[in-house]
Coordinates of C-alpha atoms and ligand atoms in Angstrom, one line a residue:
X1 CA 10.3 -5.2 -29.6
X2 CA 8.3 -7.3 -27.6
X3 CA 4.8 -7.9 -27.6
X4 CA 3.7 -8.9 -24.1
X5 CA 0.6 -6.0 -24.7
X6 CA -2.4 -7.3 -26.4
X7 CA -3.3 -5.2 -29.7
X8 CA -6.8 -4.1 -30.0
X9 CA -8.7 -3.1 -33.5
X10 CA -9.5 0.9 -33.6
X11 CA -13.2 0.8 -34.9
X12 CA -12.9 1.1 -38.3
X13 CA -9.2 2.6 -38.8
X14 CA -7.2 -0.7 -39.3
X15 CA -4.9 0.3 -36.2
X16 CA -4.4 -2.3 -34.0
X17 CA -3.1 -0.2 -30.8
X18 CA -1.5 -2.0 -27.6
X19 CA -3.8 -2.0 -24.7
X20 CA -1.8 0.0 -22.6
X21 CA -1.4 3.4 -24.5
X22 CA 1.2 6.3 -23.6
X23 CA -0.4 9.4 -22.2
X24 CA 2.5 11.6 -23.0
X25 CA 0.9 14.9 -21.2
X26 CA 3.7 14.0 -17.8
X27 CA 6.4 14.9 -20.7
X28 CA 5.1 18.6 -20.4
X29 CA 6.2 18.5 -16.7
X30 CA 2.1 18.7 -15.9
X31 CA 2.4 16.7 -13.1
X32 CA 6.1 17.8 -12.1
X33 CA 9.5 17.7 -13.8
X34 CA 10.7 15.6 -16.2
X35 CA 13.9 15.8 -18.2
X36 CA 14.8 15.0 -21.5
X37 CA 16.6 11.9 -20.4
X38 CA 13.7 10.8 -18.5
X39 CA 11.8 11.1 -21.0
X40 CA 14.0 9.1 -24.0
X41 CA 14.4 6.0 -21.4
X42 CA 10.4 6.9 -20.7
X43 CA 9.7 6.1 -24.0
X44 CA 12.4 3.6 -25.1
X45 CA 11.0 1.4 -22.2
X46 CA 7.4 2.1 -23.3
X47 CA 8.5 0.6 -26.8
X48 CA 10.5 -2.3 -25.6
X49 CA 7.4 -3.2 -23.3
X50 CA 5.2 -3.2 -26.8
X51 CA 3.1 0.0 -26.3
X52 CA 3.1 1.1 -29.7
X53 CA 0.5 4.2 -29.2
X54 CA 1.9 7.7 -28.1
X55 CA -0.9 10.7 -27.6
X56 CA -0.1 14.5 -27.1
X57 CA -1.3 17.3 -28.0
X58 CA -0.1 21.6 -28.5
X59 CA -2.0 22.1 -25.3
X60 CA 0.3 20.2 -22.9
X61 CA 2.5 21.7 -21.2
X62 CA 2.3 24.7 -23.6
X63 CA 3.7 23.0 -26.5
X64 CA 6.6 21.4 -24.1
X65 CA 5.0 17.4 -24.2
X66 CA 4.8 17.7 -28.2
X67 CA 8.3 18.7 -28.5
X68 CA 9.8 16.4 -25.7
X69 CA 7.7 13.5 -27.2
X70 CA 9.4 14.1 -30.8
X71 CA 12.9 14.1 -29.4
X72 CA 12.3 10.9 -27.4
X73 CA 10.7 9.0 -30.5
X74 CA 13.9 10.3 -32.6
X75 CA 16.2 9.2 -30.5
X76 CA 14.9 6.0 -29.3
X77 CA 14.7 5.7 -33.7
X78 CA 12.1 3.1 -34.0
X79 CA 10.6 2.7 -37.9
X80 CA 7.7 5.3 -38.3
X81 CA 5.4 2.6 -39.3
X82 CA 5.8 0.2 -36.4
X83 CA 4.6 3.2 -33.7
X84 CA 0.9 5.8 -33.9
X85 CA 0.7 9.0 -32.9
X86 CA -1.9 11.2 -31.8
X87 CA -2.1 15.0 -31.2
X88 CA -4.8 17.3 -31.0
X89 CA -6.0 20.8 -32.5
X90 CA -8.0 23.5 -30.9
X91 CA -6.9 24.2 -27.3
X92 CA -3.7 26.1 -27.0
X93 CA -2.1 27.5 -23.8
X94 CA -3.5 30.8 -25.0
X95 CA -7.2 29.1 -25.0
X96 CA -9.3 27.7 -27.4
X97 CA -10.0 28.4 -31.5
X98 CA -11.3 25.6 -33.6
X99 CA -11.4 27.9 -36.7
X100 CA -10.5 26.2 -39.7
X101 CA -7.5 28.7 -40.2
X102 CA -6.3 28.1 -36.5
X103 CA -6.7 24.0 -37.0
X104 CA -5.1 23.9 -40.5
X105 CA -1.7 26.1 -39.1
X106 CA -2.1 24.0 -36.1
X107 CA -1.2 21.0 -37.9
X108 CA 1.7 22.1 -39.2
X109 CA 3.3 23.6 -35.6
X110 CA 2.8 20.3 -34.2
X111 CA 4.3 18.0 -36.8
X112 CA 7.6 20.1 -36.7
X113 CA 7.5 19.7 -33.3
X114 CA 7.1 16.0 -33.9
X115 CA 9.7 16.1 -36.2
X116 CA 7.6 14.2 -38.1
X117 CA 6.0 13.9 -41.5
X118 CA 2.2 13.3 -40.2
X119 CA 0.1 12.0 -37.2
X120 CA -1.7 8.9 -37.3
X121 CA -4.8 10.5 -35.9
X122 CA -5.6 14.4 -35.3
X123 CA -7.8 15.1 -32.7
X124 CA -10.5 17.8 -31.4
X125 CA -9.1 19.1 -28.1
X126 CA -12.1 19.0 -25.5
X127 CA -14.5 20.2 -28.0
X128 CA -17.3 21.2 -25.0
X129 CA -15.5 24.6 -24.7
X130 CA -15.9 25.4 -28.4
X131 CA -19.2 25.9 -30.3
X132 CA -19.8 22.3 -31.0
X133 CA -21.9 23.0 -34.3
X134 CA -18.5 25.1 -35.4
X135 CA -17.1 21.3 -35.1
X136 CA -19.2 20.2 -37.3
X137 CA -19.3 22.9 -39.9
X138 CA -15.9 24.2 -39.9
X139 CA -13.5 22.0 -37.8
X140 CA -13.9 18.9 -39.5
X141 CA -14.5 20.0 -43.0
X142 CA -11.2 21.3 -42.5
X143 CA -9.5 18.2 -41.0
X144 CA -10.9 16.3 -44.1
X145 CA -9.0 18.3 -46.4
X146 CA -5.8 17.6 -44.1
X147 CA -6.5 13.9 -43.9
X148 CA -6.8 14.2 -48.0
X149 CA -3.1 16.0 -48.1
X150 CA -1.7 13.1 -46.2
X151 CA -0.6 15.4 -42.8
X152 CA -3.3 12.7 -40.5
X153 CA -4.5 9.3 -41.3
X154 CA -7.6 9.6 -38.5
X155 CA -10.0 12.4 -37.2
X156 CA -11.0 12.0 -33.6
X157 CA -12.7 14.3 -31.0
X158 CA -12.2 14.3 -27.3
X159 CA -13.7 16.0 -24.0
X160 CA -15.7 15.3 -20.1
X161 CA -18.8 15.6 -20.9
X162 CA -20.2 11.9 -22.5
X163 CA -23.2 14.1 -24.4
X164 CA -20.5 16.1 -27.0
X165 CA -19.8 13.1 -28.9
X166 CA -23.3 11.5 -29.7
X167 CA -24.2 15.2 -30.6
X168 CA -21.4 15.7 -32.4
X169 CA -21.4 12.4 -34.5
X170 CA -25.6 12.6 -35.3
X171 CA -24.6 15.3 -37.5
X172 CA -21.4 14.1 -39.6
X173 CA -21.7 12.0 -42.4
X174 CA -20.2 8.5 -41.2
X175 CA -16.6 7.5 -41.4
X176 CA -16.4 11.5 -40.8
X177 CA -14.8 10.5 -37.2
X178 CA -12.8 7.6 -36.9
X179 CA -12.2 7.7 -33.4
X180 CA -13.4 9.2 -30.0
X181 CA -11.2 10.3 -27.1
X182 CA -13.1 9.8 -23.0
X183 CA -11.4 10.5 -20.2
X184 CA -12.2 10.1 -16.6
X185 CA -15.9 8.4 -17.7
X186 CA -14.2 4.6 -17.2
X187 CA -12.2 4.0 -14.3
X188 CA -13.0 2.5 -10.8
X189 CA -15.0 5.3 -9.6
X190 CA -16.4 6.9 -12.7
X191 CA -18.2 4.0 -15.5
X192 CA -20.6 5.7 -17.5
X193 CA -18.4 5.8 -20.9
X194 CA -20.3 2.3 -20.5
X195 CA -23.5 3.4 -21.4
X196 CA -21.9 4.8 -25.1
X197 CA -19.8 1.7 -26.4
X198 CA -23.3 0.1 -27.8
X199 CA -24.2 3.6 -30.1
X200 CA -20.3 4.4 -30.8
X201 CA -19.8 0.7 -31.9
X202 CA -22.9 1.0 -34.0
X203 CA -21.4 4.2 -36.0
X204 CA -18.0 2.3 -36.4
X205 CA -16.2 4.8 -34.1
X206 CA -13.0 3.5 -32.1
X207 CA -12.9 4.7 -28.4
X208 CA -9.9 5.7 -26.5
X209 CA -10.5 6.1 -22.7
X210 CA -7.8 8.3 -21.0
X211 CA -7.3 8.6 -17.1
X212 CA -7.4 5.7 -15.9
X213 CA -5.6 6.9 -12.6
X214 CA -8.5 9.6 -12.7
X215 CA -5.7 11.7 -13.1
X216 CA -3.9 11.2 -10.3
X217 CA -6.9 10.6 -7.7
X218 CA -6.2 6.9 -8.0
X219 CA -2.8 7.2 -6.8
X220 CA -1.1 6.7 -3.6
X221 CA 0.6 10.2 -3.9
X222 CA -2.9 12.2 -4.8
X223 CA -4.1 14.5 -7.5
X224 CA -2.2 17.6 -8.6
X225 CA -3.2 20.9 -6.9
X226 CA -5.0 21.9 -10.1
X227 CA -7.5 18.9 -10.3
X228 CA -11.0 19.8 -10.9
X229 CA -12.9 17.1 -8.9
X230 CA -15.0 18.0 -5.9
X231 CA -13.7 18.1 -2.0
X232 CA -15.6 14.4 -1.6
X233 CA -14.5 13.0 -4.4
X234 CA -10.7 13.5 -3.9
X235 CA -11.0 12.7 -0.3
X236 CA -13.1 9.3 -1.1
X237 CA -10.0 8.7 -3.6
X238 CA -7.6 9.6 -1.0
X239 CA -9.5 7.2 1.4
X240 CA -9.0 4.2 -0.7
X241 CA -5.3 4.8 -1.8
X242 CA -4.6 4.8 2.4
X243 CA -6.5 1.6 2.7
X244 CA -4.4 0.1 -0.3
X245 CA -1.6 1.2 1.1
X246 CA -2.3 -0.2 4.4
X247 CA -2.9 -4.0 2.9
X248 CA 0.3 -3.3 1.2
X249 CA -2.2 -3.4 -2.4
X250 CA -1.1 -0.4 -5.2
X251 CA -4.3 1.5 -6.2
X252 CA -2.5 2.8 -9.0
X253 CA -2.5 -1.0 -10.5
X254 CA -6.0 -1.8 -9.1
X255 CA -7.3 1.1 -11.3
X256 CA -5.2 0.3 -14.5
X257 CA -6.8 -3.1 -14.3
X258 CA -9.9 -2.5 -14.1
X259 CA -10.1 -0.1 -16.9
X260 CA -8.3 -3.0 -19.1
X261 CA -10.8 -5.4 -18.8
X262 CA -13.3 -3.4 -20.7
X263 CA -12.4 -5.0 -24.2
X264 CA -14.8 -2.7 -26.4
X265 CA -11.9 0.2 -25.4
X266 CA -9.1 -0.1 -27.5
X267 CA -6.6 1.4 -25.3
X268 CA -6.6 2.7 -22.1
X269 CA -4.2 6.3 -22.2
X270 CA -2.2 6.4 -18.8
X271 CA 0.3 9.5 -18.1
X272 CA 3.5 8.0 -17.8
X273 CA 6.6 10.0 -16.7
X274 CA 9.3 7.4 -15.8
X275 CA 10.4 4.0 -16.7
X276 CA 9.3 2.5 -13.4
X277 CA 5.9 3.7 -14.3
X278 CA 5.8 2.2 -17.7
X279 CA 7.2 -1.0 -16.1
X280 CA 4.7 -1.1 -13.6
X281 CA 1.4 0.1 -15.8
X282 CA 2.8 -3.0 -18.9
X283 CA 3.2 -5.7 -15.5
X284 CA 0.0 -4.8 -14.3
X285 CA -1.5 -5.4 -17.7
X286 CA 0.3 -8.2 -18.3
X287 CA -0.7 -10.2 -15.2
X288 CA -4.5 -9.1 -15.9
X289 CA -3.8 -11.5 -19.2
X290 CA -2.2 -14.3 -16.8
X291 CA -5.9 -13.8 -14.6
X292 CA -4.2 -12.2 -12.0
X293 CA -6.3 -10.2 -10.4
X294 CA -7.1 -8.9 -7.0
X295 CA -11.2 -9.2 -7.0
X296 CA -11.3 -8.8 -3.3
X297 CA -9.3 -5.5 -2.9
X298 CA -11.5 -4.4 -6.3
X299 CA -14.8 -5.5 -4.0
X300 CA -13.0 -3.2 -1.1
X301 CA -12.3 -0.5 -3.1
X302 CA -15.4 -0.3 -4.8
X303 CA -17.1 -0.2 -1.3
X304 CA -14.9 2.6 -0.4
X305 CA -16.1 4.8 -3.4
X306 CA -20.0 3.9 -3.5
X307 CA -20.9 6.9 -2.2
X308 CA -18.8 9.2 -4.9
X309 CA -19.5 6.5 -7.6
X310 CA -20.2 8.4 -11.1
X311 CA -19.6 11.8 -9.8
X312 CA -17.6 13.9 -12.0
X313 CA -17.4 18.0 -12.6
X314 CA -18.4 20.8 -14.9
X315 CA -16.3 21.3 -17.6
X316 CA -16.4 23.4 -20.9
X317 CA -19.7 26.2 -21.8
X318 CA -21.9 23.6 -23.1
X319 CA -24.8 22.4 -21.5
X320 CA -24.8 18.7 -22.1
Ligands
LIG1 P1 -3.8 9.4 -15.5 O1 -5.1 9.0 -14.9 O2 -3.2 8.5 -16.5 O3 -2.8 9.7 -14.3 C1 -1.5 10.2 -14.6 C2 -0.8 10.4 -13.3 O4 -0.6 9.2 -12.7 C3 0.6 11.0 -13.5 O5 0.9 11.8 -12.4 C4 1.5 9.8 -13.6 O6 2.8 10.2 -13.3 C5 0.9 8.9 -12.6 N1 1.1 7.5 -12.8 C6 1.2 6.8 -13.9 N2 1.4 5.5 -13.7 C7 1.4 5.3 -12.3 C8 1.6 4.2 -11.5 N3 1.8 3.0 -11.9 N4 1.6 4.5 -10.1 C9 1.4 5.7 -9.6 N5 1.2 6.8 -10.4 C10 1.2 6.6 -11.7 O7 -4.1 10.8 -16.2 P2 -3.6 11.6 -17.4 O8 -2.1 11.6 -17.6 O9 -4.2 12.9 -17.4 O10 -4.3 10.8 -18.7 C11 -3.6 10.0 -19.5 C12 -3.4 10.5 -20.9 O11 -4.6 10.6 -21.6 C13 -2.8 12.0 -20.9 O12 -1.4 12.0 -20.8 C14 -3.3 12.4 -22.3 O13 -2.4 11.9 -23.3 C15 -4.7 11.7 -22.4 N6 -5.8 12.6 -21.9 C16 -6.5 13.3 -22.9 C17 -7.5 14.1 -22.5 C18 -8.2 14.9 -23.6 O14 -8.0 14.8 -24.7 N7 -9.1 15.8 -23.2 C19 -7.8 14.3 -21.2 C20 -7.1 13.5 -20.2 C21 -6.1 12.7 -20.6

């Protein structure tokens, strides 16, 4: 395996997880088909690139990503110990239940879908739909007892909104999360994960940031139909992947850069689907570590989406 990624500490855990991590939600055919044998050279080509962190959850695709994820890792048959895994509890294709009972049963569908013996971290699935102070009575409670039988190594929450987590962690006992999960808060357009790093670092948490594409805004081929952003927002987007395009520059890399440079996030989750898509997201890391990097198009770009800059969307039923 080679190591051309750099590693990066998560918070307290001990993991050291490459910079470009595997967002393995395309392997639930979420952003169009992808077959099995996509998905093995996917992931082989991940791992011979030195990504070495994999994230799903039961919620992907209906189950589909967490089961197409486990074959891949099978087959491509690298050690256990050389690779982590997340998943996530609490939002199911049938909705959401962060019960204790739900969460506890939940661990168990997704490691034999894994086909494996335990996750490296377990996290809460976009907690803002949920009562967050069931979080921190219930949900946790009960992943600590599945941390102490050995099924995860790490407890981790995830969602939009930025508020959930400080409110969430001001009322745990520390070291009860080990890691955070953002998405969509640090990326070209969006920054404001920014604003956290100084109180998450002080509590010792690790932060993931996720969607660095913006989930597909920040692509020359455009979001899926069932992305939540507002009308300007995807058209800004859609205005500065044509003027990419047009100086022969890929937004797609732009974006992936940009979020990499940010060394207080261990790893930056992109969706990957295809081996082309691994190759490019590893290069464009890669060359960031060369100092490769295209500050004017940035500058352009940047322009482009001043006037959308920071604007994101409701999500979940609290108010936060
Ligand atoms: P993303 O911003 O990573 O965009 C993914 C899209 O971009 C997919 O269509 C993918 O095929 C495409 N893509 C990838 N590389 C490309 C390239 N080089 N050029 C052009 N297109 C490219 O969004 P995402 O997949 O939603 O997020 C990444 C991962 O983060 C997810 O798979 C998931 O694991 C995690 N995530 C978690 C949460 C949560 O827990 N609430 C939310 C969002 C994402």
């Amino acid at each position: 395996m080679s190591n051309s990624l750099d590693l990066r500490p998560l918070g307290n855990t001990g993991l050291k997880l490459s910079s470009v991590g595997f967002g393995a939600s395309p392997l639930g055919s979420v952003f169009g088909p992808v077959s099995d044998e996509e998905a093995i050279a996917t992931v082989r080509e991940a791992f011979r690139l030195g990504v070495n962190f994999f994230d799903t959850s039961p919620y992907y695709g209906g189950t589909l990503s967490e089961k197409v994820l486990g074959k891949a890792l099978k087959a491509v048959g690298v050690p256990r110990n050389e690779y982590i895994v997340s998943t996530k509890c609490g939002r199911y294709k049938e909705g959401f239940d962060f019960s204790a009972e739900r969460v506890t049963k939940s661990i168990d569908e997704s490691l034999e879908r894994l086909q494996m013996d335990y996750v490296d971290i377990l996290q809460c699935h976009d907690i803002e739909f949920g009562s967050l102070d069931q979080i921190v009575n219930e949900t946790l409670p009960a992943l600590q007892k599945l941390k102490e039988a050995g099924k995860i190594r790490f407890i981790g929450i995830t969602g939009l909104p930025l508020g959930i987590f400080s409110y969430v962690l001001d009322r745990v006992p520390p070291g009860t999360i080990d890691v955070i999960l953002s998405y969509c808060h640090y990326g070209i357009n969006d920054t404001t994960l920014e604003d956290l790093i100084p109180y998450l670092k002080s509590k010792g948490v690790g932060v993931i940031s996720a969607s660095p594409l913006a989930m597909g805004l920040l692509t020359e081929s455009g979001p899926p139909e069932w992305h939540p952003a507002p009308p300007e927002l995807k058209a800004a987007c859609q205005t500065a992947a044509a003027f990419c395009k047009k100086k022969g520059k890929d937004i797609s890399k732009l974006a992936l850069q940009y979020s990499l440079c940010n060394k207080d996030i261990s790893t930056i989750l992109v969706g990957m689907k295809s081996v082309e898509q691994v190759q490019l997201n590893v290069a464009a890391a890669t060359e960031l570590v060369k100092g490769d990097k295209d500050e004017q198009t940035l500058a352009e770009v940047e322009e482009i989406l001043k006037p959308v800059k920071n604007q994101t969307w409701p999500s979940g039923i609290q108010q936060i």
